[in-house]
Coordinates of N, CA, C and O in Angstrom, one line a residue:
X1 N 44.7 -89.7 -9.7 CA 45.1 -88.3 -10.0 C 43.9 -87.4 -9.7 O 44.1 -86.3 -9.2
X2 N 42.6 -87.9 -10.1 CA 41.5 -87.1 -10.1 C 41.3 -86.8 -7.8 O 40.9 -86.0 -6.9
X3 N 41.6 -87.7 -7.9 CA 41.0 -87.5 -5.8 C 42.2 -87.0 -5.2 O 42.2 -86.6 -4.0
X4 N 43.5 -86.8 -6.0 CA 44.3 -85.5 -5.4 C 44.3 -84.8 -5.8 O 44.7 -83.9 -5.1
X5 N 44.0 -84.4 -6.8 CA 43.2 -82.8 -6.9 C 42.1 -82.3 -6.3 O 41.8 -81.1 -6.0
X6 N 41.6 -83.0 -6.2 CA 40.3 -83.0 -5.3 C 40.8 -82.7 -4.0 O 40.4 -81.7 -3.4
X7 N 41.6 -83.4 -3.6 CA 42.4 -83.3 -2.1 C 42.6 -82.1 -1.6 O 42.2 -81.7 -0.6
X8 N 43.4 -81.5 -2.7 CA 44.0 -80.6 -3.3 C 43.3 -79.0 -2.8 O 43.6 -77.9 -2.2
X9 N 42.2 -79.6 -3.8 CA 41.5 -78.1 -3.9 C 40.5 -78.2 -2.9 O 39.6 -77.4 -3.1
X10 N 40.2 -79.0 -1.8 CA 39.7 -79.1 -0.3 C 40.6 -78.4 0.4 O 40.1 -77.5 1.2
X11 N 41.8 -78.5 0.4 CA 42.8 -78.0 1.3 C 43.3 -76.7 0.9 O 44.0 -76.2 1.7
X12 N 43.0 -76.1 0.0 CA 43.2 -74.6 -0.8 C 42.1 -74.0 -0.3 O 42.2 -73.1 0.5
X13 N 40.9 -74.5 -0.7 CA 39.6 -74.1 0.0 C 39.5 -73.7 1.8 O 39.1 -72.6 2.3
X14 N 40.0 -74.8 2.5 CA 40.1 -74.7 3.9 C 41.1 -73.6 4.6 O 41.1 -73.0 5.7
X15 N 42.1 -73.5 3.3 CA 43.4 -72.5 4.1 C 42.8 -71.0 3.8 O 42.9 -70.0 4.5
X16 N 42.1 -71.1 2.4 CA 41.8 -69.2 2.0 C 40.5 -68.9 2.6 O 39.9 -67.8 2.5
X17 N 40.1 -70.0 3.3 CA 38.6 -69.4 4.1 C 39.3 -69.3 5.4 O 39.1 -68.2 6.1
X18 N 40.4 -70.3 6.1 CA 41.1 -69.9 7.3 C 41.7 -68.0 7.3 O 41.7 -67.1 8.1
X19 N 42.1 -68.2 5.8 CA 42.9 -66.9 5.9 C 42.4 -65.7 5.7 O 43.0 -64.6 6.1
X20 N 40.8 -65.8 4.8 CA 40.5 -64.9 4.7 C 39.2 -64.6 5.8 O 38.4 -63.7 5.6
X21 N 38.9 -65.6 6.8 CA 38.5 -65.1 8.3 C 39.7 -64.5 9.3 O 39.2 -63.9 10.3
X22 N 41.0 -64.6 9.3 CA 41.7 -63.7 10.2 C 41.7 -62.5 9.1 O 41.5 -61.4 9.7
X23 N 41.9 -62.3 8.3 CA 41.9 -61.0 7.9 C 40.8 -60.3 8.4 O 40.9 -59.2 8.9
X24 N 39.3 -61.1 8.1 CA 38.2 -60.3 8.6 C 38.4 -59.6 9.6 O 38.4 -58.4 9.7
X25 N 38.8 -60.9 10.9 CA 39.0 -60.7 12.4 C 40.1 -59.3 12.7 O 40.0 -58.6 13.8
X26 N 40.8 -59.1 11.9 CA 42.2 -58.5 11.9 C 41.2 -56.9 11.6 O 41.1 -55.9 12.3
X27 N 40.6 -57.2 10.4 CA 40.5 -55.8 10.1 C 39.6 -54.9 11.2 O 39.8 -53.9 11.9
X28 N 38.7 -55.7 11.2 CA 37.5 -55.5 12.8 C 38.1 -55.1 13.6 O 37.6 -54.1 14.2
X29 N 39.2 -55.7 14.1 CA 39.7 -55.3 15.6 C 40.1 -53.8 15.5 O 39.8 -52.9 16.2
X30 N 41.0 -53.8 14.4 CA 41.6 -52.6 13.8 C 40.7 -51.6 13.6 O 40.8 -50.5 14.0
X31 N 39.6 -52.1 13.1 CA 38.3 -50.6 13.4 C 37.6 -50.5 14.7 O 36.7 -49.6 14.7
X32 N 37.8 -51.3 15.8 CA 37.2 -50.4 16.8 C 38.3 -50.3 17.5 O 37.9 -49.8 18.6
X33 N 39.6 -50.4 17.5 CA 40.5 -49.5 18.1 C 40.4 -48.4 18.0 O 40.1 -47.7 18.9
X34 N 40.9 -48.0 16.5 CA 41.1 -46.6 15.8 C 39.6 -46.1 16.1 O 39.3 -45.0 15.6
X35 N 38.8 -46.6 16.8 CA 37.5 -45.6 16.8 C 37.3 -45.2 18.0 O 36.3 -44.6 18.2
X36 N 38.2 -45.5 19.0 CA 38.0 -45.3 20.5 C 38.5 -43.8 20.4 O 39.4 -43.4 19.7
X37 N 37.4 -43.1 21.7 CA 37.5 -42.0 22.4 C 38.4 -42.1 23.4 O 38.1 -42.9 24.4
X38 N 39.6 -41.2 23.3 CA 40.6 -41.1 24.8 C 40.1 -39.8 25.4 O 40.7 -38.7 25.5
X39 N 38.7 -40.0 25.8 CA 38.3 -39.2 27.2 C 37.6 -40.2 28.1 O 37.2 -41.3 27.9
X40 N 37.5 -39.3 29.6 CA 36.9 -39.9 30.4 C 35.9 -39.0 31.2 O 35.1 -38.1 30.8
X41 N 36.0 -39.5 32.1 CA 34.4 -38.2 33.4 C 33.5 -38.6 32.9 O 33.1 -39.6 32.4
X42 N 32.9 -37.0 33.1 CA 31.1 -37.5 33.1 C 31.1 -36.9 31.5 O 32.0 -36.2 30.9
X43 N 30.0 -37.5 31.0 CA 29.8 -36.9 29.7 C 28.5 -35.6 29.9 O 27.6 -35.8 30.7
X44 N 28.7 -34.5 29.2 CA 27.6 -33.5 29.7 C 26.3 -34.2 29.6 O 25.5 -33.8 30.5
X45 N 25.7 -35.5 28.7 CA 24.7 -35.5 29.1 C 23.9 -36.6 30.6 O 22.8 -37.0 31.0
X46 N 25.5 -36.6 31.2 CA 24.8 -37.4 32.8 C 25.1 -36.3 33.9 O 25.4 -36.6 35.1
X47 N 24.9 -34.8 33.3 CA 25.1 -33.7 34.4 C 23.2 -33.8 34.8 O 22.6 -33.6 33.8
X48 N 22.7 -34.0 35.3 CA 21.6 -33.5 35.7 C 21.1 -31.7 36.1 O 21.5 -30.9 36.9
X49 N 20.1 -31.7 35.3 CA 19.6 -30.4 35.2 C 20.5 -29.3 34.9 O 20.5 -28.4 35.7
X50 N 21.5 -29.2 33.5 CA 22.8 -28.6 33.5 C 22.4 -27.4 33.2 O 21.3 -27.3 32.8
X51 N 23.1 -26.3 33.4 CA 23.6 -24.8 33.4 C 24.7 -24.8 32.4 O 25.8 -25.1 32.6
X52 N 24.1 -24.4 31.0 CA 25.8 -24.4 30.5 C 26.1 -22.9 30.3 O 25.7 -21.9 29.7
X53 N 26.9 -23.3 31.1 CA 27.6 -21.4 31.2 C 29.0 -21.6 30.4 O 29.3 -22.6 29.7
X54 N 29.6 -20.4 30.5 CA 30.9 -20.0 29.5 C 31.8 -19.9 30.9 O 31.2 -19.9 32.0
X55 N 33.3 -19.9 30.8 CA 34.1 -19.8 31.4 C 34.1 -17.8 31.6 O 34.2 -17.1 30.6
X56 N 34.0 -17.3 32.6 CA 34.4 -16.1 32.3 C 36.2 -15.4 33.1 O 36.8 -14.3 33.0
X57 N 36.4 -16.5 33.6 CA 37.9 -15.8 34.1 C 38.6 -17.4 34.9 O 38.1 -18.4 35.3
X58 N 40.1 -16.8 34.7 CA 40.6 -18.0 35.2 C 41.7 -17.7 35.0 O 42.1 -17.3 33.9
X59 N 42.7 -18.0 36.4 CA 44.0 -17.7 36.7 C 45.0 -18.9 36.9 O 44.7 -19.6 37.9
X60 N 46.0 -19.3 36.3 CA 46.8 -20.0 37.0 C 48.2 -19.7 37.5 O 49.0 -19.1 36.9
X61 N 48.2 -20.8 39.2 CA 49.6 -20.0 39.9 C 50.4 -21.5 39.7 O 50.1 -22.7 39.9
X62 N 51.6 -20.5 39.2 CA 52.5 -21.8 39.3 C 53.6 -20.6 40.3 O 54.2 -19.5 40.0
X63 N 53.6 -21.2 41.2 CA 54.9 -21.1 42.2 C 54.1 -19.9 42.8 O 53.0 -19.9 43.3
X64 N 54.9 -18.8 42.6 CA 54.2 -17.4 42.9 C 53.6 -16.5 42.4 O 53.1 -15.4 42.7
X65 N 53.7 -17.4 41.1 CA 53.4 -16.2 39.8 C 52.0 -17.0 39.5 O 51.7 -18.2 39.5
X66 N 51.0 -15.4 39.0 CA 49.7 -15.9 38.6 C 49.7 -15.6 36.9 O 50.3 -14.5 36.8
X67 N 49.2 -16.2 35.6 CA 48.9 -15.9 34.6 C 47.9 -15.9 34.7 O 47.4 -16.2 35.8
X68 N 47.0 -15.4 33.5 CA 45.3 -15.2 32.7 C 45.3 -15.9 31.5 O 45.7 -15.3 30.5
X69 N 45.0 -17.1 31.4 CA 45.2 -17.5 30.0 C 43.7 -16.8 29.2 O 43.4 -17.1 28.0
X70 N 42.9 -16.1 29.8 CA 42.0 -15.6 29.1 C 42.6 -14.3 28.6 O 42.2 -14.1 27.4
X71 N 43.4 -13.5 29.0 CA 43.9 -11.7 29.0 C 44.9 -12.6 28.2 O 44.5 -12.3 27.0
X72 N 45.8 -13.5 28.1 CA 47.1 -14.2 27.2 C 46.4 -15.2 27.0 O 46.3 -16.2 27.7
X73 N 45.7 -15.1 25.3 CA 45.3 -16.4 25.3 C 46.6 -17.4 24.2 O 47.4 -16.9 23.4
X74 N 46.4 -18.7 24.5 CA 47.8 -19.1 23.9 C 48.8 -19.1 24.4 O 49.8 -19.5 23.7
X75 N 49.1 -18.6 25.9 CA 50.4 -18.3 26.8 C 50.6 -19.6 27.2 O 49.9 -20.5 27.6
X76 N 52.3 -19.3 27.1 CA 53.1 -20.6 27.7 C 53.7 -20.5 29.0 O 54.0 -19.4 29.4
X77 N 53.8 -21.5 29.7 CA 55.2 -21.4 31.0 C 55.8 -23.0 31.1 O 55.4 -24.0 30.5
X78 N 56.9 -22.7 31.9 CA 57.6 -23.7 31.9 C 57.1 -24.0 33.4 O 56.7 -23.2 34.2
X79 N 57.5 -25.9 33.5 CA 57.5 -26.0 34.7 C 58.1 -27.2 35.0 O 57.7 -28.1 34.4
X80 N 59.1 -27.5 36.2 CA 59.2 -29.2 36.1 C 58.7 -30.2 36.4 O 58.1 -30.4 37.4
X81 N 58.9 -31.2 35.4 CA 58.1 -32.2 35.8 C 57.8 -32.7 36.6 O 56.6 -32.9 36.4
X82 N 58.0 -33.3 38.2 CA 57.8 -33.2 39.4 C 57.5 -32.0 40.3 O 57.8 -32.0 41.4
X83 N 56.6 -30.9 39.5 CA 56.4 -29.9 40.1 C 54.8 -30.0 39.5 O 54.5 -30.8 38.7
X84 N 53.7 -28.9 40.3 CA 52.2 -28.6 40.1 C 51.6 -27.1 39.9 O 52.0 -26.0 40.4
X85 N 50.7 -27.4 39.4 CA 50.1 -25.7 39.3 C 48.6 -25.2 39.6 O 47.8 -26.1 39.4
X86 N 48.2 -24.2 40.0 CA 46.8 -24.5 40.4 C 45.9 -23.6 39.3 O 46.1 -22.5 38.8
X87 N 45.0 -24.4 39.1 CA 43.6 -23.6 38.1 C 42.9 -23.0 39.2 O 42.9 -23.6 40.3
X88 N 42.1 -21.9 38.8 CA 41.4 -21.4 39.1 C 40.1 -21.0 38.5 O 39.8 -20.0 39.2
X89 N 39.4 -21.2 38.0 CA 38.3 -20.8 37.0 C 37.1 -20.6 37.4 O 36.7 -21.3 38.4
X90 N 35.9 -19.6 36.7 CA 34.8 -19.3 37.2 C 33.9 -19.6 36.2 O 34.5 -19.5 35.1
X91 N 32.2 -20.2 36.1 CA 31.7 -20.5 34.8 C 30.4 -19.5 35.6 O 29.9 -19.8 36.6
X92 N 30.3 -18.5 34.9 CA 28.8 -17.9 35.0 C 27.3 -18.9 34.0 O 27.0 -18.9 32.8
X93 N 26.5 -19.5 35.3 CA 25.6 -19.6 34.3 C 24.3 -18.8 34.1 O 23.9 -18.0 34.9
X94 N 23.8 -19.4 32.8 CA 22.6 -18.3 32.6 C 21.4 -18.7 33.0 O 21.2 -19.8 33.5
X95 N 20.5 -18.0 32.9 CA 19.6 -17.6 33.7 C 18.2 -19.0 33.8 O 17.3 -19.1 34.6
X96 N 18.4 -19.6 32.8 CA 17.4 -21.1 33.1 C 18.4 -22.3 32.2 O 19.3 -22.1 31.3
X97 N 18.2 -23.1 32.4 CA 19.1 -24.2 32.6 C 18.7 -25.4 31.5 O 17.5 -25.5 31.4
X98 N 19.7 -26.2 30.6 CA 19.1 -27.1 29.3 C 17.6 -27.3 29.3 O 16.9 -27.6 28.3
X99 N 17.1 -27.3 30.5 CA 15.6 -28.4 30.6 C 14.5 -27.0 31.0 O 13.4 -27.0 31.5
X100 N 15.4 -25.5 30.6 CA 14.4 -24.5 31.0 C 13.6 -24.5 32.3 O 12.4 -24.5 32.5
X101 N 14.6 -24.4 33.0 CA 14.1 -24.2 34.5 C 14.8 -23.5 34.9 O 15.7 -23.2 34.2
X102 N 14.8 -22.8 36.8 CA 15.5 -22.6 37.1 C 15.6 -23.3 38.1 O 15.0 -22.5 38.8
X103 N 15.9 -24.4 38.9 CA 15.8 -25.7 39.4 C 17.2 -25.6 40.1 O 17.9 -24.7 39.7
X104 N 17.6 -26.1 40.9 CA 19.3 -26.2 41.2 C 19.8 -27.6 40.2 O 19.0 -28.6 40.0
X105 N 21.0 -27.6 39.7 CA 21.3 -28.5 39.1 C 23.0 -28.8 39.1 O 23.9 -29.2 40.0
X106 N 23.1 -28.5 37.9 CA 24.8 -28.8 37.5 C 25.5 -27.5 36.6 O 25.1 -26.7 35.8
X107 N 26.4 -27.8 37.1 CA 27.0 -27.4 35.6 C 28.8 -28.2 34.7 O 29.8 -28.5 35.3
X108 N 28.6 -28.3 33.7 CA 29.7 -28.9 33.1 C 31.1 -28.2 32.3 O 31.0 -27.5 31.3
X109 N 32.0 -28.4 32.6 CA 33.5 -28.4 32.4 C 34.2 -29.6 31.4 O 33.3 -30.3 31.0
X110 N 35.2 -29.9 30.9 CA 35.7 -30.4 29.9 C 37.5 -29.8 29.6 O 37.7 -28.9 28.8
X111 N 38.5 -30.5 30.6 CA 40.0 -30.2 30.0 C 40.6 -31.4 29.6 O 40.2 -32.5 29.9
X112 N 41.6 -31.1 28.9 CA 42.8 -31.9 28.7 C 43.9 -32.0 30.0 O 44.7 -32.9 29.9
X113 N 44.0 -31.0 31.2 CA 45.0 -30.6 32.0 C 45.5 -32.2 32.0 O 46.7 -32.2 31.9
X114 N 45.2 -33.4 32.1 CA 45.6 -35.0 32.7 C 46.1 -35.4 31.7 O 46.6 -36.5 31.8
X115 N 46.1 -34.6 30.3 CA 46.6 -35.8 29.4 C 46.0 -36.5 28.7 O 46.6 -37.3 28.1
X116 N 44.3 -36.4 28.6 CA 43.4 -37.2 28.1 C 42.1 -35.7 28.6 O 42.3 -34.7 29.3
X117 N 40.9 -36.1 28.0 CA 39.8 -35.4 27.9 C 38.9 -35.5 29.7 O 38.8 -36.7 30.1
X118 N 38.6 -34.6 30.3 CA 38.2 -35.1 31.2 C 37.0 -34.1 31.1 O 37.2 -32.9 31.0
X119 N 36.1 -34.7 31.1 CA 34.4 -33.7 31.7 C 34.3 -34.0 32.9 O 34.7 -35.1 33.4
X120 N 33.8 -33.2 33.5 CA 33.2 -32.9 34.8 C 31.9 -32.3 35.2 O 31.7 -31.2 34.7
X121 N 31.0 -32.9 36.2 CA 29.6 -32.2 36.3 C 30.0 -31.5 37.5 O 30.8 -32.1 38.2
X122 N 29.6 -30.3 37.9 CA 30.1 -29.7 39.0 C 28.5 -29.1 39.4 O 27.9 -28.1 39.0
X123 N 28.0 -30.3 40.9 CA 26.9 -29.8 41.6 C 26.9 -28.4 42.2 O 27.9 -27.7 42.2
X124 N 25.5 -28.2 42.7 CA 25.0 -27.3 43.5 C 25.1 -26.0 42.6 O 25.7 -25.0 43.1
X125 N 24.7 -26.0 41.7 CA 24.7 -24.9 40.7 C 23.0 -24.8 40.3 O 22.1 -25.6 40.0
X126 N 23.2 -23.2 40.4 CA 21.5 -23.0 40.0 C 21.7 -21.7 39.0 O 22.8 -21.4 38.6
X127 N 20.5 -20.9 38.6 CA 20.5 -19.7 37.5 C 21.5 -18.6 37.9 O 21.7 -18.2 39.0
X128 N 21.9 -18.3 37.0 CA 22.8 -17.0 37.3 C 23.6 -17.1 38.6 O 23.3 -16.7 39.8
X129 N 24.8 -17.8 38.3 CA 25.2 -18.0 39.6 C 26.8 -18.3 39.2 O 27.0 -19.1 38.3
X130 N 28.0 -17.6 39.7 CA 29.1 -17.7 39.2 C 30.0 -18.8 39.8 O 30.6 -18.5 40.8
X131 N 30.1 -20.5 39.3 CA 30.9 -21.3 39.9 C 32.1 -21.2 39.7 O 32.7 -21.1 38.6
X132 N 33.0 -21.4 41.2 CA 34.3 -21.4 40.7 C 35.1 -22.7 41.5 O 34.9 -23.2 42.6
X133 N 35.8 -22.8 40.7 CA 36.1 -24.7 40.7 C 37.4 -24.3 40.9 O 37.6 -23.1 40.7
X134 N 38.8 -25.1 41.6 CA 39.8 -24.7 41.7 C 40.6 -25.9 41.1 O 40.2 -25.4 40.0
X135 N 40.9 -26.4 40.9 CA 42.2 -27.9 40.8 C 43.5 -27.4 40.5 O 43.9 -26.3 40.0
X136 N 44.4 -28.5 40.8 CA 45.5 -28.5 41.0 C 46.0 -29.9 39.9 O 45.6 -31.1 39.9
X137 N 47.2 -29.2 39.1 CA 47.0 -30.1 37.8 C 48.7 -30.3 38.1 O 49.4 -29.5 38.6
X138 N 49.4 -31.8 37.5 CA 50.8 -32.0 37.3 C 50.7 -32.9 36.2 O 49.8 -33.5 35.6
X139 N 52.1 -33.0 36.0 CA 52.8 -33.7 34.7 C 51.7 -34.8 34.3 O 51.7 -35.6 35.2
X140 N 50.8 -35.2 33.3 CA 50.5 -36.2 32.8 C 51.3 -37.7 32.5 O 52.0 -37.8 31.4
X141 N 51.3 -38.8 33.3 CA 51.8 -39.0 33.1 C 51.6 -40.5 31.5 O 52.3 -41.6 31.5
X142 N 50.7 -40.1 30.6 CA 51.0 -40.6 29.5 C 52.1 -39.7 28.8 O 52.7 -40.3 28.0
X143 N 52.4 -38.7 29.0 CA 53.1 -37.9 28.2 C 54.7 -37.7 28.5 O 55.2 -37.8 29.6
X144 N 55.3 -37.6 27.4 CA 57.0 -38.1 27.5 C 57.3 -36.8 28.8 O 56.8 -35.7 28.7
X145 N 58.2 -37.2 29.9 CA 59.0 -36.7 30.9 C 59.1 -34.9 30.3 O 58.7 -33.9 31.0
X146 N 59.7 -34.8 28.9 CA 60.0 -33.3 28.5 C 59.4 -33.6 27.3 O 59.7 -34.6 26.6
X147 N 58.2 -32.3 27.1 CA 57.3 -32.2 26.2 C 56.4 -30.8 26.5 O 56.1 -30.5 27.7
X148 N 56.1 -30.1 25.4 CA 55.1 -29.4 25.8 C 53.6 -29.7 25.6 O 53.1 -30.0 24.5
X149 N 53.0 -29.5 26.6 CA 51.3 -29.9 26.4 C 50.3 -28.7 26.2 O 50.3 -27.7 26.9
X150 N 49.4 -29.1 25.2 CA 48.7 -28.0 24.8 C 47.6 -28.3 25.8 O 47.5 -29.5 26.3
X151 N 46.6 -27.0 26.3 CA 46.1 -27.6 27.5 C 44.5 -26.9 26.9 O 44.6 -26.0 26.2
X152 N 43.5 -27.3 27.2 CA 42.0 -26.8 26.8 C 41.3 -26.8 28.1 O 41.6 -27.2 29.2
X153 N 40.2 -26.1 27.7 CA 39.2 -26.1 29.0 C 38.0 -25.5 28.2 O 38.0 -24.4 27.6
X154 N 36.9 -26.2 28.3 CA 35.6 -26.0 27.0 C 34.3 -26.1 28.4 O 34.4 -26.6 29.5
X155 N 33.2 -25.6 27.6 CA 32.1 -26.0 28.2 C 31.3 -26.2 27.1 O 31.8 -26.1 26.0
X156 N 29.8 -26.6 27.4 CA 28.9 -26.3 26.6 C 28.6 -25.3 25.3 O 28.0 -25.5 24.2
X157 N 29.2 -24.0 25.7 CA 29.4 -22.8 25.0 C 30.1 -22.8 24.2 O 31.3 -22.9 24.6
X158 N 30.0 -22.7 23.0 CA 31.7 -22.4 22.0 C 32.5 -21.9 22.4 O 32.2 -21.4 23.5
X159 N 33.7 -21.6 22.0 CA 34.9 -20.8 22.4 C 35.8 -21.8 23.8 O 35.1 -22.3 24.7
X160 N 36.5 -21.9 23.7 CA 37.6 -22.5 24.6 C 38.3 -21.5 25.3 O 38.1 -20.3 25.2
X161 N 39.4 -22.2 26.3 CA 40.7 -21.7 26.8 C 41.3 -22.9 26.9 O 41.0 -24.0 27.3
X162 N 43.0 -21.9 26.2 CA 44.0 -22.8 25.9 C 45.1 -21.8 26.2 O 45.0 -20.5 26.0
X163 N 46.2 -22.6 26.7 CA 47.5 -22.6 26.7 C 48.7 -23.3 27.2 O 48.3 -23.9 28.3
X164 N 50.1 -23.6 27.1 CA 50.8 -24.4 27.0 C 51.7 -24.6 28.2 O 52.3 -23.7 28.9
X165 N 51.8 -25.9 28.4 CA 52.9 -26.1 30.2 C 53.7 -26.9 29.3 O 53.5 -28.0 28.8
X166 N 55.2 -26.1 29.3 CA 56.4 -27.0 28.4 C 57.0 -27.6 30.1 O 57.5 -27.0 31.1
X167 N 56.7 -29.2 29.9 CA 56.8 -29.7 31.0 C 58.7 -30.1 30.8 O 59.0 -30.7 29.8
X168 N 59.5 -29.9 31.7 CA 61.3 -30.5 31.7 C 61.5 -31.4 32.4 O 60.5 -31.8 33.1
X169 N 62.6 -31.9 32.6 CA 63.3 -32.7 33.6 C 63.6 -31.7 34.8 O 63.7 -30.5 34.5
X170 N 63.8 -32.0 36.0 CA 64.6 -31.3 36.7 C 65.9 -31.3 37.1 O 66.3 -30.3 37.8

């Protein structure tokens, strides 16, 4: 009787240390999922010699029609999902650059337009100098077929621009 309990409480022992190592395993994994960043690009600090400027203007054409989401900030349009629209935007930078020079360098951007965070370093930028970047943005495709997407566009600078593409079926 005594060496099966013994047995016993070997095999109780082996199963709650089995069990209570996948829990460990379990919870771990579960914290560096939930800790992942959904962006990608460059991060501002691999812009070399950056300019962080402010966005000062920026148009977008969808079909024929131009909006300002700066003059409308928060403005929506519709568009179909198998359809595209073009950004336009300009970043004035200022007059000496993170590393206090005026050097030619970079300057950095930051949208959601894809559906996920994207930075960007945008060369051949020097002091006081107004860059203007163009892209052409469509339906994300992590995001459901018809949905509306809130859209950002940040720099270094505080203050953003935002507004919304309610994407449909066609």
């Amino acid at each position: 009787m005594m060496l099966e309990n013994s047995i016993r409480t070997t095999n109780n022992r082996g199963r709650n240390l089995s069990t209570l190592m996948f829990l460990v395993i379990l919870v771990a994994s579960l914290g560096v999922t939930a800790n992942q960043a959904y962006a990608m690009g460059q991060a501002p600090s691999t812009c070399s010699n950056r300019y962080d400027g402010t966005i000062t203007a920026m148009k977008i054409t969808v079909g024929h029609k131009t909006l300002d989401p700066i003059a409308q900030p928060g403005i929506t349009f519709h568009l179909q999902n198998n359809k595209s629209y073009t950004v336009t935007f300009t970043i004035h930078t200022p007059s000496q650059s993170s590393q206090n020079n005026t050097q030619d360098g970079t300057t950095w951007y930051d949208t959601s337009a894809p559906g996920y965070q994207l930075g960007t370093c945008v060369s051949n930028t020097s002091a006081n100098q107004n860059v203007t970047v163009t892209m052409t943005e469509s339906h994300p495709a992590n995001l459901a077929p018809q949905t509306t997407q809130n859209v950002t566009w940040n720099t270094m600078i505080p203050g953003n621009i935002a507004y919304n593409v309610t994407w449909v079926n066609p």
